[in-house]
Structure formats: C-alpha cells, structure tokens
Short mmCIF file of C-alpha atoms and ligand atoms in Angstrom, two decimals:
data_model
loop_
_atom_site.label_atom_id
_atom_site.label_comp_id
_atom_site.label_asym_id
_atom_site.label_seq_id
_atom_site.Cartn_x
_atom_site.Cartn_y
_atom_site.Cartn_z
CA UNK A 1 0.00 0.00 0.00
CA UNK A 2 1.09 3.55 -0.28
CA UNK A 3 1.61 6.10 2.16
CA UNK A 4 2.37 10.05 2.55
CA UNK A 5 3.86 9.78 4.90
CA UNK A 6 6.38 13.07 4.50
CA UNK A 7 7.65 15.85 1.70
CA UNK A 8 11.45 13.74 2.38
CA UNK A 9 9.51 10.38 0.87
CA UNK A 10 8.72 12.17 -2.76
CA UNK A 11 11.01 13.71 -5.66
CA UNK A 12 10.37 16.71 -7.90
CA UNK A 13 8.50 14.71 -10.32
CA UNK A 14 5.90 13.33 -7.48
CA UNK A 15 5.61 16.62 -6.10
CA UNK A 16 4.85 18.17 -9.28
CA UNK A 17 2.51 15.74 -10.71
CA UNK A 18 0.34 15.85 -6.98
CA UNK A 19 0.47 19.77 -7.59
CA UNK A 20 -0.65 19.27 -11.03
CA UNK A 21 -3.38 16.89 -9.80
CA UNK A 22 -4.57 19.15 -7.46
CA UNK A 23 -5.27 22.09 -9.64
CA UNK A 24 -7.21 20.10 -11.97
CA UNK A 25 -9.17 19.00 -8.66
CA UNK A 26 -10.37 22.19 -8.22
CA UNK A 27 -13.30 23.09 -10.53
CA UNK A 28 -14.16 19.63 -8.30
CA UNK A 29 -12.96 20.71 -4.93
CA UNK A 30 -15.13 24.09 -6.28
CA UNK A 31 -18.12 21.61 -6.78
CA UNK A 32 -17.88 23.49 -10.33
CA UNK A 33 -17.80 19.91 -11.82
CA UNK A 34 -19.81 18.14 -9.03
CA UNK A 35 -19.12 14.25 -9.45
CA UNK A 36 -15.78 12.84 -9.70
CA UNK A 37 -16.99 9.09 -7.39
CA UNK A 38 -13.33 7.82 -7.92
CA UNK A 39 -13.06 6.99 -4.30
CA UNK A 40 -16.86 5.50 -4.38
CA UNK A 41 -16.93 2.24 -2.45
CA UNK A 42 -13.96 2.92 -0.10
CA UNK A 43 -13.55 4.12 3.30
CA UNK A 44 -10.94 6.49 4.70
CA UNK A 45 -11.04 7.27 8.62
CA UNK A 46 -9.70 10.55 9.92
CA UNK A 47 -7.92 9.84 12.84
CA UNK A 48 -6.96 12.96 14.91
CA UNK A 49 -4.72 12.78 18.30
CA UNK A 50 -4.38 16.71 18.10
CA UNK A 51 -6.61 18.79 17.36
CA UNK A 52 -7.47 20.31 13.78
CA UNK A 53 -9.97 22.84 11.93
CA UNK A 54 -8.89 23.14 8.66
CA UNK A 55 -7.20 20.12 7.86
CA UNK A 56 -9.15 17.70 9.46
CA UNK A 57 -12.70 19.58 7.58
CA UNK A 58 -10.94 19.49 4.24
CA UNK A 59 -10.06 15.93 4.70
CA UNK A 60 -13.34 15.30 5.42
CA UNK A 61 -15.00 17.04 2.43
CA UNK A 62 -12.15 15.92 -0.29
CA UNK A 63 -13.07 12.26 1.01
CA UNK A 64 -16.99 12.90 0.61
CA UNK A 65 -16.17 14.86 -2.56
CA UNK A 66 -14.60 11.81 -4.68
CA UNK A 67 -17.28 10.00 -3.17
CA UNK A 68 -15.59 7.64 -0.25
CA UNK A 69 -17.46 6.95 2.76
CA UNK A 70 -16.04 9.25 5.56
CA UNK A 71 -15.34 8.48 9.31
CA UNK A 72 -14.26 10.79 12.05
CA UNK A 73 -12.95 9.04 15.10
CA UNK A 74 -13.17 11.18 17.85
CA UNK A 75 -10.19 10.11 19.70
CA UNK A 76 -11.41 11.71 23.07
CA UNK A 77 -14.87 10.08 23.21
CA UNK A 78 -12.72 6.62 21.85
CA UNK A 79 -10.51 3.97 23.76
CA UNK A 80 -7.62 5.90 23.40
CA UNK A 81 -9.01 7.64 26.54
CA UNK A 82 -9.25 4.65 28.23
CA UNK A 83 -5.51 4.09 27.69
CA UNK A 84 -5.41 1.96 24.50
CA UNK A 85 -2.01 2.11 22.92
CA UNK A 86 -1.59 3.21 19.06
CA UNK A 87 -0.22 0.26 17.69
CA UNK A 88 -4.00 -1.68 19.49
CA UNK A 89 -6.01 1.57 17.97
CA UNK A 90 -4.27 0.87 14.14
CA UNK A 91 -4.84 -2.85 14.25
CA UNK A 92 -8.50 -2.32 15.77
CA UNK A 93 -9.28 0.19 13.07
CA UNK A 94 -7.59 -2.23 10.42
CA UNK A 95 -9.62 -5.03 11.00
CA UNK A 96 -12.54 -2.65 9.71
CA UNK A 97 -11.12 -2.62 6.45
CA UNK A 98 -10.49 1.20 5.59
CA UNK A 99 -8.50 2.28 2.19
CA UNK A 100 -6.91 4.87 3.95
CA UNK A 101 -6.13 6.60 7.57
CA UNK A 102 -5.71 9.52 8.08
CA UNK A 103 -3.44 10.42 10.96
CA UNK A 104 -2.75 13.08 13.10
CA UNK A 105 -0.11 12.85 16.10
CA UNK A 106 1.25 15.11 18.52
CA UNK A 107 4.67 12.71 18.52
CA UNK A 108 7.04 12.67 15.37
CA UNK A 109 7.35 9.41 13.72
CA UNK A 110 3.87 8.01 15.55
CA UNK A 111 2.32 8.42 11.83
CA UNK A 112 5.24 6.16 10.33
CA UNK A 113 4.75 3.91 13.28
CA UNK A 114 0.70 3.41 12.50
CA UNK A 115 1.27 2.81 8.86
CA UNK A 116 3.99 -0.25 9.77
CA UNK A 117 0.37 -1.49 11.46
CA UNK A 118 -1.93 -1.29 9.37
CA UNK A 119 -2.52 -3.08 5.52
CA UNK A 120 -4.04 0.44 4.09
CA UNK A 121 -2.55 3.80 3.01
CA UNK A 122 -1.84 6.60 5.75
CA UNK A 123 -1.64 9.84 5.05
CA UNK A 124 0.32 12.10 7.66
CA UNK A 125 -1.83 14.75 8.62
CA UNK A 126 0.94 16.46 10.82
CA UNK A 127 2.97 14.30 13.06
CA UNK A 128 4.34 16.71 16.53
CA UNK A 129 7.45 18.73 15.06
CA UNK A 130 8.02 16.33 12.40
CA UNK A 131 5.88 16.63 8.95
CA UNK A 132 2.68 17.84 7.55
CA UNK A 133 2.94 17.21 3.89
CA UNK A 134 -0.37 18.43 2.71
CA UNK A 135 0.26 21.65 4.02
CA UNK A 136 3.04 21.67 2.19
CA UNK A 137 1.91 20.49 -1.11
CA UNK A 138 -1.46 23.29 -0.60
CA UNK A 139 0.91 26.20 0.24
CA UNK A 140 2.95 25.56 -3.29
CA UNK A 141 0.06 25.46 -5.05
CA UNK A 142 -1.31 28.60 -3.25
CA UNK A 143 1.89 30.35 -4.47
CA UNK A 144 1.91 28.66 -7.86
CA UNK A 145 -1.76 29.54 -8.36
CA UNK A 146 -0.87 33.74 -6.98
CA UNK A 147 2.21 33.70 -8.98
CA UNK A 148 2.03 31.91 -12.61
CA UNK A 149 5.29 30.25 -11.20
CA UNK A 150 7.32 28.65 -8.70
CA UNK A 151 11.09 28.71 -10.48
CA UNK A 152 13.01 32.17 -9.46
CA UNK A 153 10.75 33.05 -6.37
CA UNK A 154 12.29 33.75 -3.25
CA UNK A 155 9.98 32.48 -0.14
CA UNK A 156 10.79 33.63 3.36
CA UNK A 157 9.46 31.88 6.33
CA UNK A 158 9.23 33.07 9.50
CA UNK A 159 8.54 32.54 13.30
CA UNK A 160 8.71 29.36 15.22
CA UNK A 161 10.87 27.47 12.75
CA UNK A 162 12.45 24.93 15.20
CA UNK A 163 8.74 23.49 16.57
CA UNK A 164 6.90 23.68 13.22
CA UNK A 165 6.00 20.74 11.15
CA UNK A 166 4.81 23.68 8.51
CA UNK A 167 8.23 25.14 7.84
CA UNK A 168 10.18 21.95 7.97
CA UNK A 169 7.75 20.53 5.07
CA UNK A 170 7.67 23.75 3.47
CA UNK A 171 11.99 23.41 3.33
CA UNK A 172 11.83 19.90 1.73
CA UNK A 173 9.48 20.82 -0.71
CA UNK A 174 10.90 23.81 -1.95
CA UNK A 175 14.79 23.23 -1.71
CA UNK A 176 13.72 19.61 -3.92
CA UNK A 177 12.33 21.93 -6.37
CA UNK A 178 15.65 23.94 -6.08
CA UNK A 179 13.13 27.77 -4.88
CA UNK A 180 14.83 30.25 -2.65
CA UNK A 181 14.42 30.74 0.96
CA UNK A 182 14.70 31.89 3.55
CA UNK A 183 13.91 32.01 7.85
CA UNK A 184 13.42 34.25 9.82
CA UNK A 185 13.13 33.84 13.68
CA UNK A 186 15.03 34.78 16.35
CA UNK A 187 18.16 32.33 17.96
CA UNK A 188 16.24 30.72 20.21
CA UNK A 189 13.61 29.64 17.74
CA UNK A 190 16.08 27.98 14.97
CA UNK A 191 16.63 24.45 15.04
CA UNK A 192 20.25 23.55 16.19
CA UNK A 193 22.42 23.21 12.56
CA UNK A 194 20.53 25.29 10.46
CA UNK A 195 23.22 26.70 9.08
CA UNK A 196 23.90 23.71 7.28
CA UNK A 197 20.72 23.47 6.06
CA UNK A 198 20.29 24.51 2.27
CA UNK A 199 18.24 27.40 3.29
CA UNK A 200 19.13 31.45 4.23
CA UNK A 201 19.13 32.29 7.83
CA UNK A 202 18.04 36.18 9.02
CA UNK A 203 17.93 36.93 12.62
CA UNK A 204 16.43 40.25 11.89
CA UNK A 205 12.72 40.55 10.02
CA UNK A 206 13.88 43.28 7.90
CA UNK A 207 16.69 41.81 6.51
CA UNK A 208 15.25 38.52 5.73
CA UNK A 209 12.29 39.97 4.41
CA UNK A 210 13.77 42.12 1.69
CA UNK A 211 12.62 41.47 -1.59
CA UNK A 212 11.01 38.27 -0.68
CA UNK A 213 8.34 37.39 -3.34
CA UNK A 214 6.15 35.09 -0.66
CA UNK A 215 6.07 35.95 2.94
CA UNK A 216 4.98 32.94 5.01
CA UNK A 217 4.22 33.56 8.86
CA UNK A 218 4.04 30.88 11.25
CA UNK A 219 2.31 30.39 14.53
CA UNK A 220 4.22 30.40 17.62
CA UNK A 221 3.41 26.88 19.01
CA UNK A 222 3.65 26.83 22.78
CA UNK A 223 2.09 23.35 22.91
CA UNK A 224 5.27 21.96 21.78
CA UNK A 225 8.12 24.66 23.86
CA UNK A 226 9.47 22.95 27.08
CA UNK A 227 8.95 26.17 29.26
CA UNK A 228 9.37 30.13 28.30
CA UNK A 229 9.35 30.32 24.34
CA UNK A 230 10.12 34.37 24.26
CA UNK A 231 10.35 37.04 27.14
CA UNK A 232 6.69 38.50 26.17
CA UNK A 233 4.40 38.26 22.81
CA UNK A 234 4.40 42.10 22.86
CA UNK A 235 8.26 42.03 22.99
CA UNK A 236 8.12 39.16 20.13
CA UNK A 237 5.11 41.10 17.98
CA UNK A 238 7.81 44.06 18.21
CA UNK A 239 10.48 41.82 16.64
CA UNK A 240 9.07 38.80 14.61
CA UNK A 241 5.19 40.28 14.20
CA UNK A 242 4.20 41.04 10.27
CA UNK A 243 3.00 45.05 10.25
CA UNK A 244 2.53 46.69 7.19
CA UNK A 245 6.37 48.65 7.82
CA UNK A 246 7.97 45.27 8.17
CA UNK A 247 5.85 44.01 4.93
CA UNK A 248 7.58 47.02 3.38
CA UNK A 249 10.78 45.35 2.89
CA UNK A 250 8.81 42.76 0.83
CA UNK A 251 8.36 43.21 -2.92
CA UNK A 252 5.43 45.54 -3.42
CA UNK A 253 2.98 42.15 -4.85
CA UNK A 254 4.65 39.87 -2.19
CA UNK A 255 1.90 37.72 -0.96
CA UNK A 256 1.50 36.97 2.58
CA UNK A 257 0.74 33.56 3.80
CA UNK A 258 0.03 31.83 7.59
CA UNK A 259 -1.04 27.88 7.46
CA UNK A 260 -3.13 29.11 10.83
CA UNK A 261 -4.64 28.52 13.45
CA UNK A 262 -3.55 32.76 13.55
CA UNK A 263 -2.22 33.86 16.96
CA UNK A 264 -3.54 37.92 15.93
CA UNK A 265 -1.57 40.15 16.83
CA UNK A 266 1.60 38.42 18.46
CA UNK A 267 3.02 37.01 14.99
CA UNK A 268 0.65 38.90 12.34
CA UNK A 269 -0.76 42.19 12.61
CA UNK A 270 -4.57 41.73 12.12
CA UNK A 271 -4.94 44.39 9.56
CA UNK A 272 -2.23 42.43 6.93
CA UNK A 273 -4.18 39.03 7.67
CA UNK A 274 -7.38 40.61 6.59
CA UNK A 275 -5.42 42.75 3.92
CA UNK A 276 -5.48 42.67 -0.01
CA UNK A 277 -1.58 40.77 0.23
CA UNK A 278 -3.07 38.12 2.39
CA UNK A 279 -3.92 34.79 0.69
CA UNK A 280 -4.59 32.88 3.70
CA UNK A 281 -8.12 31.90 3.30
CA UNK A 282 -6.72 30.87 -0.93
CA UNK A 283 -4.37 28.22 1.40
CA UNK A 284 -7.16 26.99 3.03
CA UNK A 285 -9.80 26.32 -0.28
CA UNK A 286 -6.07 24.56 -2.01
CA UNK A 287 -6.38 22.57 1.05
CA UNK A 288 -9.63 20.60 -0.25
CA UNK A 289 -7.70 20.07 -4.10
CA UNK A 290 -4.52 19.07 -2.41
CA UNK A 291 -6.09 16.92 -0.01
CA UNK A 292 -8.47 15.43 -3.22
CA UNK A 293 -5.20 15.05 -5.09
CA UNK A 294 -3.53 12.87 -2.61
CA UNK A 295 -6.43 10.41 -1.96
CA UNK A 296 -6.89 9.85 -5.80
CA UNK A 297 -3.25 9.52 -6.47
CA UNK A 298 -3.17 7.12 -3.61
CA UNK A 299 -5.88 5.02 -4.22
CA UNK A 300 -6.44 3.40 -7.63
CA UNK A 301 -10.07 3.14 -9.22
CA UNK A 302 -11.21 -0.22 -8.17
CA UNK A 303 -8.96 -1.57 -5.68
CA UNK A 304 -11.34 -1.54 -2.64
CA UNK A 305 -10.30 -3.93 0.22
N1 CP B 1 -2.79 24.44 9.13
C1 CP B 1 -3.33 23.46 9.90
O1 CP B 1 -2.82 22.33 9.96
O2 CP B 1 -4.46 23.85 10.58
P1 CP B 1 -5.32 22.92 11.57
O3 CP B 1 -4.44 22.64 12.78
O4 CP B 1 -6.54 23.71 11.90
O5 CP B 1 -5.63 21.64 10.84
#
C-alpha cells in the first residue's frame, strides 16, 4: 500500500505531478464539476490525536467529494481515553477494512509507526514537530496559483521554525524543487544546525524579508516549547510580528501567507491578515484540491479492500 507519509519520501516529479493533480481538482474541490466518485466504495477514517480545523474539515469534504465513505474518530470520546495504545487503535481500526487513515499525532514518527500497522494507506496529517505534507503540497500550489510560477521566487518563512511541522515541510518541498528561501526567527527559535541546512538564515525581520516574493508567517506553538518560548508576545510582535512597515521590505505584490490557526496580533498584525496581500483563506480552499489530489493519487479506481 502507499503512504504520505512526509515531503522527504517524494522527488520533484511526485511533487509536481500531486500539484498538477490538485489544480485540476479544483473546478471539483469548487463543486464546479460536481461528481468525480473515484473513491466510491472505499472508506478512509480521519484519525486525529491533536486537534485540527482546517485540515481535518478538508479531509473530510475531499473524502466525501470523490465520493468515499467518511469516518471521524473522535479520539477523546474513543478507547484511546481509556488508555489503549496506538499500535491496538491501528490494528483495531484495520480489522474494519479502511483504504486509507488519516493520521494526526502530537509525537514525530507516531504516523510512520501506525502505517507499519496497518494493511491500508496513511496519510500524515501532521505528526508533533516532524511533517505535515499536505500543508506543504497546498501552500505551493497557493503560491503557484498567486504567482504563474514557482522557479526564481524567493519564499521567506518566518517565526517558530524549530517546533513547526509547517516550515520543515515547506523546506523539503521547496529546496527539492531547487526555490529560494529563507527564515526568519530569532536564535532561540532555529533548530540547532541550520546553518547547514540549504536554506538562508536572518535573525532580523527586515533583513530577511527584503525582496522576498512570498512571505509565510508561522504560529508560535507553545504546545510543543518545554517552558518560556520568548520574554513577552508584545516584545516578540515588536520583533518577529508582520505590520505593514515590516511588509515594506517585501516586494510591493509579495503575498503573505500563515497555514493558521492565527495567533492575531503576536506574529501577524490583524490588519495584513485581513489585507489585499493576504492569501490565507486561498491556502485553506487549495487545502480541499490538495487533499483530493492525494487520496486519488493514492488510491487506484477499483482496488477496494
Ligand atoms: N494548518 C493546519 O494544519 O491547521 P489545523 O491545525 O486547523 O488543521
């Protein structure tokens, strides 16, 4: 069976082909063209240890939307709660006969560990620091779809780099298909050997955001810190937070991206999230095609269990 498992797992020709996928899903992820049943007859369960809006909905509809029969587990009402381990969950869910899981996992590597479990795809739906893939493979095509283009772009990320799944997918993807970029974040929120890393590295917002053709803000993730993340959000909003004079430094039609959940007003003023640069709620509707893309390409036509 195949998985998604992570960006790392596909090369510039996969990644291209699921982005070209994807925007030919989305007169269908528009309900423009409203049947496309290739999933008809199979079942996908969304399995969610942490909790989701947008990619857990989308999931949802792109399932329903190529016509598979769509179940939520909701982990707190389930065993889990009653201390079930995740190796007991995958084979109890297995035994059902799903097509495809998808997971979601505050713990890196607990996705890879389910699909080792289990005789169906898995799709990583964001695995703790680790991975998210789709979010990955939606923001390109969000930039793709704003800019005619991905070749020659510079993109520069910025915020919690060292705890997000986001930026780390966001790197793969775009260093495979040899784009620019950059982060942006402050010492104590860049991974340890980034340096080495085939990326830019800016300490100061100004700096790293000159010229930048995409501007992609991330959320600061305390769920995931050990402790104090930054001496105050205010002093952090001063620094790190998107205002229209930091934006500035951009190129005048940079776009401005966040994957959300938005912490407003401590890493984006609310004013440039609600502004004509913002394409955030663009990332979200690519999140249905993507997420459509990825369950076709994954599942063949007529090979229900
Ligand atoms: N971007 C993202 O993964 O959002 P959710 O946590 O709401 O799914």
């Amino acid at each position: 069976k195949r998985h998604l498992l992570g960006i790392a797992d596909l090369n510039p020709v996969e990644i291209l082909s699921l982005l070209d996928r994807a925007e030919a899903m989305i007169p269908v992820s528009r309900q423009e063209r409203k049947s496309y049943p290739t999933l008809s007859g199979k079942t996908q369960i969304n399995l969610f240890f942490e909790n989701s809006t947008r990619t857990q909905a989308s999931f949802e509809i792109a399932g329903k939307r190529l016509g598979a029969l769509v179940v939520n587990m909701s982990v707190r009402t389930s065993s889990v709660a009653k201390g079930e381990t995740l190796s007991d969950t995958a084979a109890t869910l297995n035994a059902m006969r799903p097509d495809v899981i998808v997971v979601r996992h505050s713990a890196s590597g607990a996705v890879e560990l389910l699909s080792q479990k289990v005789s169906c795809s898995v799709v990583n739906a964001g695995d703790g620091a680790h991975e998210h893939p789709t979010q990955a493979l939606l923001d390109a095509l969000t930039i793709r779809q704003h800019k005619k283009r991905l070749e020659g772009l510079t993109v520069a990320i910025c915020g919690d780099i060292t705890n997000s799944r986001v930026a780390r997918s966001n790197l793969l993807l775009l260093g495979a298909l040899n784009i620019r970029t950059r982060v942006i974040a402050p010492r104590n929120l860049l991974p340890a050997g980034v340096e080495h890393m085939a990326t830019e590295v800016f300490t100061d917002m100004r700096e790293g955001l000159r010229d930048a053709d995409v501007v992609m803000m991330l959320r600061l993730q305390h769920e995931r810190a050990n402790g104090l993340m930054i001496p105050s959000t205010r002093e952090y909003y001063r620094f790190y937070g998107l205002d229209a004079e930091k934006l500035a430094f951009a190129k005048p039609d940079a776009i401005v991206m966040h994957p959300g959940p938005m912490n407003r007003g401590v890493e984006i003023d609310p004013a440039i999230a609600d502004g004509n640069r913002s394409v955030i709620t663009d990332q979200v509707e690519m999140g249905v095609a993507v997420r459509m893309a990825v369950l076709d390409a994954l599942l063949p036509a007529g090979d229900a269990r």
